[in-house]
Short mmCIF file of C-alpha atoms in Angstrom, two decimals:
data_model
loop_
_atom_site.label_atom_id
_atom_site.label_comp_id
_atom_site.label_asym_id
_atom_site.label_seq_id
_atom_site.Cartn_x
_atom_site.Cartn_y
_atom_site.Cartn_z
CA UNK A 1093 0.00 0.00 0.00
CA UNK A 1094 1.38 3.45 -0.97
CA UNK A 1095 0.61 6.26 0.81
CA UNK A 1096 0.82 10.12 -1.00
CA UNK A 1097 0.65 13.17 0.50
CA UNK A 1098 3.94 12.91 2.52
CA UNK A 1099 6.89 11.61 3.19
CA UNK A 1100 8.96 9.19 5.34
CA UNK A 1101 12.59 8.85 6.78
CA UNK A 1102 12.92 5.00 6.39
CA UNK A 1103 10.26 5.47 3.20
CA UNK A 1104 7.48 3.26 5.09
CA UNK A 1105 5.23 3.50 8.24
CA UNK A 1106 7.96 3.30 10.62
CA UNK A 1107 9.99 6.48 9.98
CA UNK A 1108 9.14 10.63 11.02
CA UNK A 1109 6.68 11.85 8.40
CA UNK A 1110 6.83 14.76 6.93
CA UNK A 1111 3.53 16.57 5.04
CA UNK A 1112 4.00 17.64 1.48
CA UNK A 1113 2.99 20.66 -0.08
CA UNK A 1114 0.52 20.78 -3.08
CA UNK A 1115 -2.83 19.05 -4.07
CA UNK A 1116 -2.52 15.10 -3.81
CA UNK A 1117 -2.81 12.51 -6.93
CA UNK A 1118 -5.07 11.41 -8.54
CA UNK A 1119 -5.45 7.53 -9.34
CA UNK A 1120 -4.51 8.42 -12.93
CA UNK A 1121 -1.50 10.37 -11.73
CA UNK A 1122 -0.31 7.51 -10.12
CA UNK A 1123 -0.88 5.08 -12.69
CA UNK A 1124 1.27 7.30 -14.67
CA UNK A 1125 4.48 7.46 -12.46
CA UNK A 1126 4.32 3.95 -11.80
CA UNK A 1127 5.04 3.32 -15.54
CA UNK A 1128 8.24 4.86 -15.49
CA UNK A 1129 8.96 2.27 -12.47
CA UNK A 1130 8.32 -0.73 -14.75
CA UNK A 1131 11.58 -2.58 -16.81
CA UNK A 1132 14.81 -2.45 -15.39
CA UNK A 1133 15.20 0.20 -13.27
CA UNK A 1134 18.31 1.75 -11.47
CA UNK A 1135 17.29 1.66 -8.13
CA UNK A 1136 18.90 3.80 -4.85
CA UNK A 1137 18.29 1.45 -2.15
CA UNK A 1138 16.51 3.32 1.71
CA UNK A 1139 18.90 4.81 4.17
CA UNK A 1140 17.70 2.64 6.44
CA UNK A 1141 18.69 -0.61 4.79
CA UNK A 1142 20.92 -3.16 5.50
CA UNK A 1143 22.97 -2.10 2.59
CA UNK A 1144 27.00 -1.73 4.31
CA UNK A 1145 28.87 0.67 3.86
CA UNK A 1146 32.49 0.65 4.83
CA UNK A 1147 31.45 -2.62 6.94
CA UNK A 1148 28.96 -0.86 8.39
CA UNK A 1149 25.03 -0.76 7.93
CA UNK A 1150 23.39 2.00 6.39
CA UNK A 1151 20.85 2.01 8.69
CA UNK A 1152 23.41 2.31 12.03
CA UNK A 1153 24.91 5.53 10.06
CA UNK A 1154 21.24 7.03 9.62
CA UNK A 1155 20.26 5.89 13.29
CA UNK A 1156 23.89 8.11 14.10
CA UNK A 1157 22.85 10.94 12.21
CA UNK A 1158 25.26 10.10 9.14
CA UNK A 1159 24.02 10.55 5.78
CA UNK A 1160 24.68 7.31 4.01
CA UNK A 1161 26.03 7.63 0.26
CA UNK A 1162 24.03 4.99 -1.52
CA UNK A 1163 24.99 3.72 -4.51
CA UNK A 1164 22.14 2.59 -7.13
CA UNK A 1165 21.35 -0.74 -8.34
CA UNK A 1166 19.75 -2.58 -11.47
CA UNK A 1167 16.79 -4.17 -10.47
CA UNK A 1168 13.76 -5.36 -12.84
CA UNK A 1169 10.06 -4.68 -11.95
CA UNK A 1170 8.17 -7.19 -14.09
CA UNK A 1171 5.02 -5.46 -13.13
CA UNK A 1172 3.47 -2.97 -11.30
CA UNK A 1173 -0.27 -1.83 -11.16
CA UNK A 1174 -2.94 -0.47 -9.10
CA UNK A 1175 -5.59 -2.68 -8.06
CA UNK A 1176 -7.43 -0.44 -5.68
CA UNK A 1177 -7.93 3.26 -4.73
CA UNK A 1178 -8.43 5.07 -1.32
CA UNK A 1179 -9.28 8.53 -1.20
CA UNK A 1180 -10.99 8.01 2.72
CA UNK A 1181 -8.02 10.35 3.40
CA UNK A 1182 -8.16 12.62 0.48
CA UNK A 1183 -5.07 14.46 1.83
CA UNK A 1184 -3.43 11.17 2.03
CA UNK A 1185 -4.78 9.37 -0.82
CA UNK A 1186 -3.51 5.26 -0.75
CA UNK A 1187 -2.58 2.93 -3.82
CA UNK A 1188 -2.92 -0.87 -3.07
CA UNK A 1189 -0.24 -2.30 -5.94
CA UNK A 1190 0.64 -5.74 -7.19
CA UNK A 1191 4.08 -5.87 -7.57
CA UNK A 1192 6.03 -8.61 -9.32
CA UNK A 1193 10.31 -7.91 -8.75
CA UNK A 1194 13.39 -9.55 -9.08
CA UNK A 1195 15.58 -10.36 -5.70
CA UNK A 1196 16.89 -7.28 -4.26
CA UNK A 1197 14.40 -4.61 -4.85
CA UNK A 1198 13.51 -2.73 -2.23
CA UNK A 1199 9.80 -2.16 -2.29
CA UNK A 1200 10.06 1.25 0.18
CA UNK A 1201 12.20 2.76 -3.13
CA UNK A 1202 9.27 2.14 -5.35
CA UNK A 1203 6.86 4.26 -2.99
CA UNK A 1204 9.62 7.15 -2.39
CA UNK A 1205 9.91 7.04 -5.67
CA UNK A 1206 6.44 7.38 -7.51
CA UNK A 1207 5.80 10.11 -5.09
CA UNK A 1208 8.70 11.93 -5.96
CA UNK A 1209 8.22 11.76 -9.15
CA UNK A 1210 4.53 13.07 -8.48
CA UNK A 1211 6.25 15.74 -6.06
CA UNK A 1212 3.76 14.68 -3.43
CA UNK A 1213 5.55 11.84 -1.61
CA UNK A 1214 4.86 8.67 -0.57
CA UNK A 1215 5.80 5.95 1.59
CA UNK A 1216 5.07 2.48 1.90
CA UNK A 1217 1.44 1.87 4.07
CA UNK A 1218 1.74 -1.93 4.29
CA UNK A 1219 3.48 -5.02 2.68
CA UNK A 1220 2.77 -8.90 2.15
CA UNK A 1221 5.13 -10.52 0.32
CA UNK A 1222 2.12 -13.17 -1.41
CA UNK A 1223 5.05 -15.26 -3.26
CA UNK A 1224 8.96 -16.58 -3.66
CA UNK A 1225 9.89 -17.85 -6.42
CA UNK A 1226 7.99 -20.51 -6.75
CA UNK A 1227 6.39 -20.45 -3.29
CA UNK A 1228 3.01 -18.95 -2.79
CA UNK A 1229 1.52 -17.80 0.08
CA UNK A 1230 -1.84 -19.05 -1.05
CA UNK A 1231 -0.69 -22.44 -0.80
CA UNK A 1232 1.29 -22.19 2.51
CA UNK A 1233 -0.45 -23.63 6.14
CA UNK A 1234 -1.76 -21.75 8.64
CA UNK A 1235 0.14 -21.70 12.52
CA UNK A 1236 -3.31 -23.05 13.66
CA UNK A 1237 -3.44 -25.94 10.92
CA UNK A 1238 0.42 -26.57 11.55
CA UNK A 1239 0.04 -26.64 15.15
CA UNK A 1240 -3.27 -28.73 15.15
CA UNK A 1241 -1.11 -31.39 13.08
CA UNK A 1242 1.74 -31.56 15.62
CA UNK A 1243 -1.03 -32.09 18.86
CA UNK A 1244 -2.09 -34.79 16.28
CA UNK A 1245 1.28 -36.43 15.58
CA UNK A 1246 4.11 -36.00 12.76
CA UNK A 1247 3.06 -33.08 10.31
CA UNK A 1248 5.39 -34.74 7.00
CA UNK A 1249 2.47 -34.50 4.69
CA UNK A 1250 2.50 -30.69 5.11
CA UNK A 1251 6.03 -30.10 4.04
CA UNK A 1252 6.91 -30.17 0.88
CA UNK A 1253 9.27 -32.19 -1.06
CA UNK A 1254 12.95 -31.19 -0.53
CA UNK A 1255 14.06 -30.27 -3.60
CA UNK A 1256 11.12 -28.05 -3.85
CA UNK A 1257 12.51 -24.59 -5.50
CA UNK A 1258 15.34 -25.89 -7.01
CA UNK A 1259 14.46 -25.89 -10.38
CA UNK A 1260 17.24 -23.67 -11.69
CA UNK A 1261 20.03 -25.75 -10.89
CA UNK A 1262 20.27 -29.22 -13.50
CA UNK A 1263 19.86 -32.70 -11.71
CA UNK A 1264 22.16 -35.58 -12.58
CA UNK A 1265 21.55 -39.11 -10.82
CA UNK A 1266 24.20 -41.33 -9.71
CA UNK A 1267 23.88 -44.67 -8.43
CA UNK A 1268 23.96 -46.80 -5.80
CA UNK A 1269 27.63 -46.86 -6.11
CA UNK A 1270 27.79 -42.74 -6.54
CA UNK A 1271 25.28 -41.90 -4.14
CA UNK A 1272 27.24 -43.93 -0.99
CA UNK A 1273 30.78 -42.15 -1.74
CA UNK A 1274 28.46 -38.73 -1.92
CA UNK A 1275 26.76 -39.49 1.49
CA UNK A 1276 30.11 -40.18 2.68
CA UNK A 1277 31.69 -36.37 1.88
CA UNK A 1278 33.26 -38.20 -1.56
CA UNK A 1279 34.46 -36.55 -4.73
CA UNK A 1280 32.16 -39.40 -7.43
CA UNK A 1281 33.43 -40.01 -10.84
CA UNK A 1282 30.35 -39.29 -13.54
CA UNK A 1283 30.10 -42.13 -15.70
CA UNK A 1284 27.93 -42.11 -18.62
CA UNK A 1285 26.31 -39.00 -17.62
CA UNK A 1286 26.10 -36.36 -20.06
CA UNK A 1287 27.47 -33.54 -18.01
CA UNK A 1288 24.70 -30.19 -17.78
CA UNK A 1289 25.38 -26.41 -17.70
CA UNK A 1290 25.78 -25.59 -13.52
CA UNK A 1291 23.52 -23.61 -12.57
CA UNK A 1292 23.38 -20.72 -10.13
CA UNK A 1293 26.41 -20.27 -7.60
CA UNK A 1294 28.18 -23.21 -10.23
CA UNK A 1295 25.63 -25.80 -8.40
CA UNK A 1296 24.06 -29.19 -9.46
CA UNK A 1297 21.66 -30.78 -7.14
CA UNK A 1298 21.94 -34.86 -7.38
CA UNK A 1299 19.43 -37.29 -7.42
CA UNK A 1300 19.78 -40.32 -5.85
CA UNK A 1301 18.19 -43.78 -7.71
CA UNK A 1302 14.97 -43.39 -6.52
CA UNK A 1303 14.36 -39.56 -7.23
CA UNK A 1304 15.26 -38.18 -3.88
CA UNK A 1305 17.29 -35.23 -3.52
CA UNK A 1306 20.97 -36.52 -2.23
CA UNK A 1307 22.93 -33.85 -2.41
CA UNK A 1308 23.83 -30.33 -4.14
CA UNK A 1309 27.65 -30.31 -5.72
CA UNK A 1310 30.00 -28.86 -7.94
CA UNK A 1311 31.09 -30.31 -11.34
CA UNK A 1312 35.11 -30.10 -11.99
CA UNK A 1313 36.50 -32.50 -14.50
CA UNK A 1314 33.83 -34.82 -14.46
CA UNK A 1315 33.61 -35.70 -10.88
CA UNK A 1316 31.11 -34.22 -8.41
CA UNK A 1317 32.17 -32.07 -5.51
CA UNK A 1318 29.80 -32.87 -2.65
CA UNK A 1319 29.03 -28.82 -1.13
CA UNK A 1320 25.90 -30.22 0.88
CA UNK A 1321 25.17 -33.67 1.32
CA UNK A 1322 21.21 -34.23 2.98
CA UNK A 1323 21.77 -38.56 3.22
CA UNK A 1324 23.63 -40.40 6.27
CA UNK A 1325 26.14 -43.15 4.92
CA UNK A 1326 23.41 -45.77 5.22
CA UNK A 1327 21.01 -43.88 2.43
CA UNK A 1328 23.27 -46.18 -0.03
CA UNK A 1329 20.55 -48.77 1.02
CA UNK A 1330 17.56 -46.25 0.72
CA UNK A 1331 18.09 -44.55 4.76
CA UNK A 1332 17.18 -40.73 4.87
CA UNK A 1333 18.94 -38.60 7.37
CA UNK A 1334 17.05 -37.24 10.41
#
């Protein structure tokens, strides 16, 4: 939820806000200055973020009365549009917006930054994050659901499977053979395995015979590197760790 009409010193709810001058937007207004917020976007991140400076937090300097130097960053906003419109306040007239970003946006910036582009201000009213990647909140469990299940017994059908998320790195499957030197901290030898492209951070998660998530490792000359290994020694014979 965006909030026009003012401004903020951490850009949200939280910080000292300070009235603007002038007549406040209209809903087309906004819709306007959001488009210029859409696309890859360089992006000056709060100065009260974590964001460190000199190995310190940005948000210690500001809380000292030091005025961080930020530098910007690239960030993409795959979209961004109203969905509702709430003039209750009509000197502080409120945007809900869906908001669809890549890792690393801050969401404050976007409000600071459609009002100042408005010259009215803005700062960020409220936030749900309603997805991950590929984790929605929509599908998650309630505490009362998960803590009904526990009163009940084990609460394994609510979790979901391991490897869940990892699509961006490539699988390759190994063995019986493979998978015991992996769950043993082993460099394995690929054999007959066309070797994939990495993925991110150079990572390959590993399959073990039966489809279960082993391990995630590094390729280097055909062998796996073991970096985290999620089977005990005895999962050569189908055992998962605790």
């Amino acid at each position: 939820v965006m909030v026009f009409g003012a401004t903020s010193t951490t850009d949200d709810l939280d910080g000292e806000l300070t009235p603007t001058d002038g007549p406040p937007p209209s809903r087309s207004a906004v819709e306007g200055a959001l488009g210029s917020l859409r696309g890859v976007i360089a992006q000056t991140p709060p100065i009260y973020s974590a964001v460190r400076i000199g190995g310190r937090h940005a948000y210690d300097l500001a809380r000292h009365g030091e005025t961080p130097e930020l530098k910007s960053r690239t960030v993409t906003i795959h979209a961004l549009d109203v969905v509702e419109w709430d003039e209750v306040d009509p000197e502080r007239p409120a945007a809900t917006v869906e908001l669809r970003c890549s890792a690393g946006t801050y969401v404050r910036a976007i409000a600071r930054d459609a009002g100042a582009a408005l010259g009215t201000g803005a700062y960020l009213g409220a936030l749900v994050r309603t997805a991950s990647g590929p984790f929605r909140r929509a599908e998650a469990h309630g505490l009362e659901e998960v803590r009904g299940r526990l009163s009940a017994g084990p609460i394994t059908e609510l979790l979901l499977p391991a490897d869940s998320g990892l699509d961006a790195y490539p699988e390759v499957r190994v063995d019986a053979e493979g998978l015991a030197g992996l769950s043993r901290g082993q460099v394995v030898r690929l054999r007959g395995e066309t070797l994939p492209k990495p993925g991110p951070s150079d990572l390959v998660r590993v399959l073990a015979p039966d489809g279960r998530l082993a391990a995630m490792a590094r390729i280097d000359a055909g062998r796996l590197h073991p970096e985290k290994v999620f089977l005990d020694p005895p999962a050569a014979t189908g055992t998962p760790a605790a």
